[in-house]
PDB file of C-alpha atoms in Angstrom:
ATOM      1  CA  MET A  25      -7.756 -11.051 -36.888  1.00 76.00           C
ATOM      2  CA  SER A  26      -5.317  -9.571 -34.225  1.00 90.00           C
ATOM      3  CA  PHE A  27      -1.652  -9.798 -34.194  1.00 97.00           C
ATOM      4  CA  THR A  28       0.383 -10.383 -31.009  1.00 98.00           C
ATOM      5  CA  ILE A  29       3.906  -9.561 -30.267  1.00 98.00           C
ATOM      6  CA  ALA A  30       5.218 -10.986 -26.875  1.00 98.00           C
ATOM      7  CA  ILE A  31       8.366  -9.451 -25.589  1.00 98.00           C
ATOM      8  CA  ASP A  32       9.974 -10.743 -22.512  1.00 97.00           C
ATOM      9  CA  GLY A  33      13.164 -10.033 -20.634  1.00 95.00           C
ATOM     10  CA  PRO A  34      14.880  -8.540 -17.516  1.00 93.00           C
ATOM     11  CA  ALA A  35      14.767  -4.850 -16.500  1.00 89.00           C
ATOM     12  CA  ALA A  36      16.684  -2.319 -18.449  1.00 92.00           C
ATOM     13  CA  SER A  37      17.378  -4.554 -21.206  1.00 95.00           C
ATOM     14  CA  GLY A  38      15.497  -2.468 -23.933  1.00 95.00           C
ATOM     15  CA  LYS A  39      12.364  -4.378 -24.174  1.00 95.00           C
ATOM     16  CA  GLY A  40      10.089  -1.352 -23.481  1.00 94.00           C
ATOM     17  CA  THR A  41      11.875   0.827 -26.039  1.00 96.00           C
ATOM     18  CA  ILE A  42      11.702  -1.941 -28.690  1.00 98.00           C
ATOM     19  CA  ALA A  43       8.132  -2.637 -27.705  1.00 98.00           C
ATOM     20  CA  ARG A  44       6.912   1.187 -28.083  1.00 97.00           C
ATOM     21  CA  ALA A  45       8.843   1.330 -31.243  1.00 98.00           C
ATOM     22  CA  LEU A  46       7.136  -1.866 -32.706  1.00 98.00           C
ATOM     23  CA  ALA A  47       3.718  -0.584 -31.621  1.00 97.00           C
ATOM     24  CA  ALA A  48       4.208   2.668 -33.410  1.00 98.00           C
ATOM     25  CA  ARG A  49       5.601   1.154 -36.431  1.00 97.00           C
ATOM     26  CA  PHE A  50       2.877  -1.349 -36.943  1.00 97.00           C
ATOM     27  CA  GLY A  51       0.046   0.616 -35.373  1.00 97.00           C
ATOM     28  CA  PHE A  52      -0.342  -1.731 -32.673  1.00 97.00           C
ATOM     29  CA  ALA A  53      -1.539  -1.105 -29.090  1.00 92.00           C
ATOM     30  CA  HIS A  54       1.144  -1.507 -26.646  1.00 94.00           C
ATOM     31  CA  LEU A  55       1.011  -2.791 -22.835  1.00 93.00           C
ATOM     32  CA  ASP A  56       3.895  -2.497 -20.411  1.00 90.00           C
ATOM     33  CA  THR A  57       2.778  -5.266 -18.310  1.00 89.00           C
ATOM     34  CA  GLY A  58       5.367  -4.356 -15.600  1.00 84.00           C
ATOM     35  CA  LEU A  59       3.264  -1.288 -14.941  1.00 91.00           C
ATOM     36  CA  LEU A  60       0.379  -3.584 -14.007  1.00 93.00           C
ATOM     37  CA  TYR A  61       2.618  -5.028 -10.884  1.00 91.00           C
ATOM     38  CA  ARG A  62       4.093  -1.526 -10.385  1.00 93.00           C
ATOM     39  CA  ALA A  63       0.786  -0.070  -9.766  1.00 94.00           C
ATOM     40  CA  VAL A  64      -0.441  -2.869  -7.463  1.00 95.00           C
ATOM     41  CA  GLY A  65       3.004  -2.662  -5.544  1.00 93.00           C
ATOM     42  CA  ALA A  66       2.742   1.442  -5.333  1.00 93.00           C
ATOM     43  CA  LEU A  67      -0.922   1.198  -4.141  1.00 92.00           C
ATOM     44  CA  GLY A  68       0.215  -0.548  -0.955  1.00 90.00           C
ATOM     45  CA  GLY A  69      -2.104  -2.442   1.368  1.00 93.00           C
ATOM     46  CA  ASP A  70      -3.558  -5.752   0.205  1.00 96.00           C
ATOM     47  CA  PRO A  71      -1.964  -6.369  -2.951  1.00 95.00           C
ATOM     48  CA  ILE A  72      -4.578  -9.077  -3.908  1.00 95.00           C
ATOM     49  CA  LEU A  73      -7.405  -6.567  -3.633  1.00 94.00           C
ATOM     50  CA  ALA A  74      -5.098  -3.926  -5.239  1.00 94.00           C
ATOM     51  CA  ALA A  75      -4.793  -6.243  -8.326  1.00 94.00           C
ATOM     52  CA  ARG A  76      -8.522  -6.927  -8.350  1.00 92.00           C
ATOM     53  CA  GLU A  77      -9.370  -3.479  -8.227  1.00 91.00           C
ATOM     54  CA  LEU A  78      -6.737  -1.867 -10.722  1.00 87.00           C
ATOM     55  CA  THR A  79      -7.897   0.809 -13.006  1.00 82.00           C
ATOM     56  CA  PRO A  80      -6.422   2.443 -15.941  1.00 76.00           C
ATOM     57  CA  ASP A  81      -5.976   5.317 -13.924  1.00 85.00           C
ATOM     58  CA  ASP A  82      -3.513   3.523 -11.537  1.00 89.00           C
ATOM     59  CA  LEU A  83      -1.362   2.961 -14.448  1.00 85.00           C
ATOM     60  CA  ARG A  84      -0.834   6.510 -14.806  1.00 87.00           C
ATOM     61  CA  ARG A  85       0.756   7.204 -11.762  1.00 91.00           C
ATOM     62  CA  ASP A  86       4.023   9.270 -11.648  1.00 91.00           C
ATOM     63  CA  ASP A  87       5.989   7.079  -9.282  1.00 90.00           C
ATOM     64  CA  LEU A  88       5.658   3.887 -11.378  1.00 92.00           C
ATOM     65  CA  ARG A  89       9.217   4.356 -12.985  1.00 83.00           C
ATOM     66  CA  SER A  90      10.911   4.542  -9.468  1.00 85.00           C
ATOM     67  CA  ALA A  91      13.310   1.901  -8.441  1.00 80.00           C
ATOM     68  CA  ALA A  92      11.078   1.349  -5.139  1.00 86.00           C
ATOM     69  CA  ALA A  93       8.033   0.747  -7.351  1.00 89.00           C
ATOM     70  CA  GLY A  94      10.268  -1.784  -9.362  1.00 84.00           C
ATOM     71  CA  GLN A  95      11.219  -3.693  -6.321  1.00 85.00           C
ATOM     72  CA  ALA A  96       7.675  -3.652  -4.988  1.00 90.00           C
ATOM     73  CA  ALA A  97       6.517  -4.943  -8.390  1.00 88.00           C
ATOM     74  CA  SER A  98       8.758  -7.846  -8.080  1.00 83.00           C
ATOM     75  CA  ARG A  99       7.512  -8.706  -4.679  1.00 88.00           C
ATOM     76  CA  VAL A 100       3.902  -8.631  -5.421  1.00 91.00           C
ATOM     77  CA  ALA A 101       4.474 -10.595  -8.755  1.00 85.00           C
ATOM     78  CA  ALA A 102       5.318 -13.447  -6.925  1.00 84.00           C
ATOM     79  CA  ILE A 103       1.925 -13.648  -5.201  1.00 91.00           C
ATOM     80  CA  PRO A 104      -0.001 -16.228  -7.091  1.00 89.00           C
ATOM     81  CA  GLU A 105      -3.476 -14.674  -6.699  1.00 92.00           C
ATOM     82  CA  VAL A 106      -1.993 -11.380  -7.778  1.00 93.00           C
ATOM     83  CA  ARG A 107      -0.821 -12.660 -11.023  1.00 87.00           C
ATOM     84  CA  SER A 108      -4.217 -14.377 -11.696  1.00 89.00           C
ATOM     85  CA  ALA A 109      -6.120 -11.356 -11.261  1.00 91.00           C
ATOM     86  CA  LEU A 110      -4.007  -9.719 -13.937  1.00 92.00           C
ATOM     87  CA  VAL A 111      -3.787 -12.429 -16.393  1.00 91.00           C
ATOM     88  CA  ASP A 112      -7.329 -11.981 -17.833  1.00 83.00           C
ATOM     89  CA  PHE A 113      -6.741  -8.183 -18.285  1.00 82.00           C
ATOM     90  CA  GLN A 114      -3.682  -8.873 -20.301  1.00 91.00           C
ATOM     91  CA  ARG A 115      -4.939 -11.582 -22.572  1.00 92.00           C
ATOM     92  CA  ARG A 116      -7.976  -9.595 -23.536  1.00 85.00           C
ATOM     93  CA  PHE A 117      -5.348  -6.795 -24.129  1.00 88.00           C
ATOM     94  CA  ALA A 118      -3.194  -9.058 -26.472  1.00 93.00           C
ATOM     95  CA  ARG A 119      -6.202  -9.576 -28.851  1.00 92.00           C
ATOM     96  CA  THR A 120      -6.736  -5.814 -29.498  1.00 90.00           C
ATOM     97  CA  GLU A 121      -7.342  -5.187 -33.308  1.00 94.00           C
ATOM     98  CA  PRO A 122      -5.333  -4.968 -35.457  1.00 96.00           C
ATOM     99  CA  GLY A 123      -2.734  -6.169 -33.047  1.00 96.00           C
ATOM    100  CA  ALA A 124      -0.858  -5.698 -29.877  1.00 96.00           C
ATOM    101  CA  VAL A 125       2.627  -5.634 -28.225  1.00 97.00           C
ATOM    102  CA  LEU A 126       3.007  -6.651 -24.723  1.00 97.00           C
ATOM    103  CA  ASP A 127       6.257  -6.517 -22.688  1.00 96.00           C
ATOM    104  CA  GLY A 128       7.051  -8.117 -19.621  1.00 92.00           C
ATOM    105  CA  ARG A 129       8.644 -11.289 -18.122  1.00 90.00           C
ATOM    106  CA  ASP A 130       6.151 -14.004 -18.809  1.00 90.00           C
ATOM    107  CA  ILE A 131       4.328 -12.830 -22.006  1.00 95.00           C
ATOM    108  CA  GLY A 132       5.533 -15.594 -24.406  1.00 96.00           C
ATOM    109  CA  THR A 133       5.536 -18.202 -21.814  1.00 95.00           C
ATOM    110  CA  VAL A 134       2.335 -17.878 -19.683  1.00 93.00           C
ATOM    111  CA  ILE A 135       0.363 -14.720 -20.850  1.00 95.00           C
ATOM    112  CA  CYS A 136       0.391 -15.247 -24.581  1.00 96.00           C
ATOM    113  CA  PRO A 137       1.951 -18.321 -25.573  1.00 96.00           C
ATOM    114  CA  GLU A 138       0.286 -18.520 -28.878  1.00 96.00           C
ATOM    115  CA  ALA A 139       1.677 -14.983 -29.892  1.00 97.00           C
ATOM    116  CA  GLU A 140       2.745 -14.650 -33.398  1.00 97.00           C
ATOM    117  CA  VAL A 141       5.921 -13.285 -32.386  1.00 98.00           C
ATOM    118  CA  LYS A 142       7.846 -13.999 -29.383  1.00 98.00           C
ATOM    119  CA  LEU A 143      11.296 -11.944 -28.450  1.00 98.00           C
ATOM    120  CA  TYR A 144      13.600 -12.330 -25.462  1.00 98.00           C
ATOM    121  CA  VAL A 145      15.522  -9.081 -25.047  1.00 98.00           C
ATOM    122  CA  THR A 146      18.425  -9.056 -22.733  1.00 97.00           C
ATOM    123  CA  ALA A 147      21.727  -7.232 -21.834  1.00 97.00           C
ATOM    124  CA  SER A 148      24.653  -7.922 -19.560  1.00 97.00           C
ATOM    125  CA  ASP A 149      24.061  -7.097 -15.894  1.00 96.00           C
ATOM    126  CA  GLU A 150      26.645  -4.191 -15.978  1.00 97.00           C
ATOM    127  CA  ILE A 151      25.090  -2.453 -19.189  1.00 97.00           C
ATOM    128  CA  ARG A 152      21.506  -2.681 -17.769  1.00 96.00           C
ATOM    129  CA  ALA A 153      22.769  -1.292 -14.449  1.00 97.00           C
ATOM    130  CA  ARG A 154      24.396   1.658 -16.326  1.00 96.00           C
ATOM    131  CA  ARG A 155      21.282   2.359 -18.297  1.00 94.00           C
ATOM    132  CA  ARG A 156      19.087   2.425 -15.277  1.00 92.00           C
ATOM    133  CA  ALA A 157      21.182   4.650 -13.238  1.00 94.00           C
ATOM    134  CA  LEU A 158      21.447   7.023 -15.971  1.00 93.00           C
ATOM    135  CA  GLU A 159      17.571   6.889 -16.174  1.00 88.00           C
ATOM    136  CA  LEU A 160      17.048   7.362 -12.705  1.00 87.00           C
ATOM    137  CA  GLY A 161      20.054   9.621 -11.814  1.00 91.00           C
ATOM    138  CA  ALA A 162      21.201   6.869  -9.227  1.00 92.00           C
ATOM    139  CA  ASP A 163      24.431   4.985  -8.163  1.00 95.00           C
ATOM    140  CA  GLU A 164      25.148   2.390 -10.698  1.00 95.00           C
ATOM    141  CA  GLY A 165      26.434  -0.069  -7.963  1.00 96.00           C
ATOM    142  CA  VAL A 166      23.314   0.126  -6.300  1.00 95.00           C
ATOM    143  CA  ILE A 167      21.229  -0.421  -9.132  1.00 95.00           C
ATOM    144  CA  LEU A 168      23.512  -3.342 -10.093  1.00 96.00           C
ATOM    145  CA  THR A 169      22.890  -5.007  -6.787  1.00 95.00           C
ATOM    146  CA  GLU A 170      19.203  -4.153  -7.035  1.00 92.00           C
ATOM    147  CA  LEU A 171      18.895  -5.653 -10.696  1.00 93.00           C
ATOM    148  CA  ARG A 172      20.562  -8.789  -9.658  1.00 94.00           C
ATOM    149  CA  GLU A 173      18.413  -9.351  -6.680  1.00 91.00           C
ATOM    150  CA  ARG A 174      15.317  -8.729  -8.715  1.00 88.00           C
ATOM    151  CA  ASP A 175      16.384 -10.941 -11.533  1.00 90.00           C
ATOM    152  CA  ALA A 176      17.123 -13.856  -8.944  1.00 90.00           C
ATOM    153  CA  ARG A 177      13.642 -13.467  -7.452  1.00 87.00           C
ATOM    154  CA  ASP A 178      11.848 -13.042 -10.692  1.00 85.00           C
ATOM    155  CA  ALA A 179      13.655 -16.237 -12.244  1.00 87.00           C
ATOM    156  CA  ALA A 180      12.920 -18.315  -9.083  1.00 86.00           C
ATOM    157  CA  ARG A 181       9.406 -17.646  -8.281  1.00 80.00           C
ATOM    158  CA  ASP A 182       7.037 -20.587  -8.451  1.00 80.00           C
ATOM    159  CA  VAL A 183       4.427 -19.076 -10.619  1.00 77.00           C
ATOM    160  CA  ALA A 184       5.460 -17.741 -13.985  1.00 81.00           C
ATOM    161  CA  PRO A 185       9.143 -17.296 -13.706  1.00 84.00           C
ATOM    162  CA  MET A 186      11.078 -15.041 -15.995  1.00 88.00           C
ATOM    163  CA  ARG A 187      12.617 -17.320 -18.636  1.00 91.00           C
ATOM    164  CA  GLN A 188      12.925 -17.434 -22.382  1.00 95.00           C
ATOM    165  CA  ALA A 189      10.024 -19.098 -24.141  1.00 95.00           C
ATOM    166  CA  ASP A 190      11.414 -22.033 -26.133  1.00 96.00           C
ATOM    167  CA  ASP A 191      10.464 -20.511 -29.462  1.00 97.00           C
ATOM    168  CA  ALA A 192      11.279 -16.831 -28.614  1.00 98.00           C
ATOM    169  CA  VAL A 193      14.175 -15.103 -30.611  1.00 98.00           C
ATOM    170  CA  LEU A 194      16.934 -13.862 -28.479  1.00 97.00           C
ATOM    171  CA  ILE A 195      18.028 -10.170 -28.947  1.00 98.00           C
ATOM    172  CA  ASP A 196      21.129  -9.258 -26.784  1.00 98.00           C
ATOM    173  CA  THR A 197      21.080  -5.310 -26.658  1.00 97.00           C
ATOM    174  CA  SER A 198      24.501  -5.138 -24.873  1.00 97.00           C
ATOM    175  CA  ALA A 199      26.484  -3.940 -28.024  1.00 96.00           C
ATOM    176  CA  LEU A 200      23.507  -2.912 -30.148  1.00 96.00           C
ATOM    177  CA  SER A 201      22.430   0.825 -30.574  1.00 94.00           C
ATOM    178  CA  ILE A 202      18.521   1.485 -30.011  1.00 94.00           C
ATOM    179  CA  ASP A 203      18.112   1.910 -33.744  1.00 96.00           C
ATOM    180  CA  GLU A 204      19.958  -1.603 -34.424  1.00 97.00           C
ATOM    181  CA  ALA A 205      17.781  -3.553 -31.707  1.00 97.00           C
ATOM    182  CA  VAL A 206      14.547  -1.854 -32.916  1.00 98.00           C
ATOM    183  CA  GLU A 207      15.369  -2.594 -36.552  1.00 98.00           C
ATOM    184  CA  LEU A 208      16.157  -6.362 -35.928  1.00 97.00           C
ATOM    185  CA  ALA A 209      12.699  -6.642 -33.991  1.00 98.00           C
ATOM    186  CA  ILE A 210      10.830  -4.835 -36.758  1.00 98.00           C
ATOM    187  CA  ASN A 211      12.554  -7.449 -39.509  1.00 97.00           C
ATOM    188  CA  LEU A 212      11.623 -10.428 -37.284  1.00 97.00           C
ATOM    189  CA  ALA A 213       8.013  -8.947 -36.918  1.00 97.00           C
ATOM    190  CA  ARG A 214       7.628  -8.438 -40.785  1.00 97.00           C
ATOM    191  CA  ARG A 215       8.919 -12.051 -41.475  1.00 96.00           C
ATOM    192  CA  ALA A 216       6.168 -13.196 -39.275  1.00 95.00           C
ATOM    193  CA  GLY A 217       3.509 -11.213 -41.103  1.00 92.00           C
ATOM    194  CA  ALA A 218       2.922  -8.027 -38.928  1.00 89.00           C
TER     195      ALA A 218
END
């Protein structure tokens, strides 16, 4: 039987770092679901067609971590037909043996509501902007504005808005080191049977 860990939260909150660490610790597969939407957005053209024809190679593009790809991802993620085209892929991945860790914005609420562990990882807007600015070598003020716009768009969309699942454990990484946040998540997963 497979074990699923669903991790949601806004950009630059630390959810990807925590997801990769959990996957490595427990020997689980990992999927950064944001890459699916980033790839669809970066491919351009008809986003619905791009989502339907997405391949694993598309997830290896060098430009998927750029700010432009993040903004494009948020725009195409609001299109119901794009989301629908990618849901089945994510759900199949979630049942990878012996387990899988998926991180995104609607994993615990829409993709894997039955996940054995659900985490919602967040941090203050300013901390997230600082992290992303350091990662991208960009202006912190510009990044802060972009993050707030993206958060508002992701939380307000009609289909699968970004929100904390009722049964998800909140982890605020604003004042936590990476090691502290990862250790907290590992302990939560162990208690659930990972």
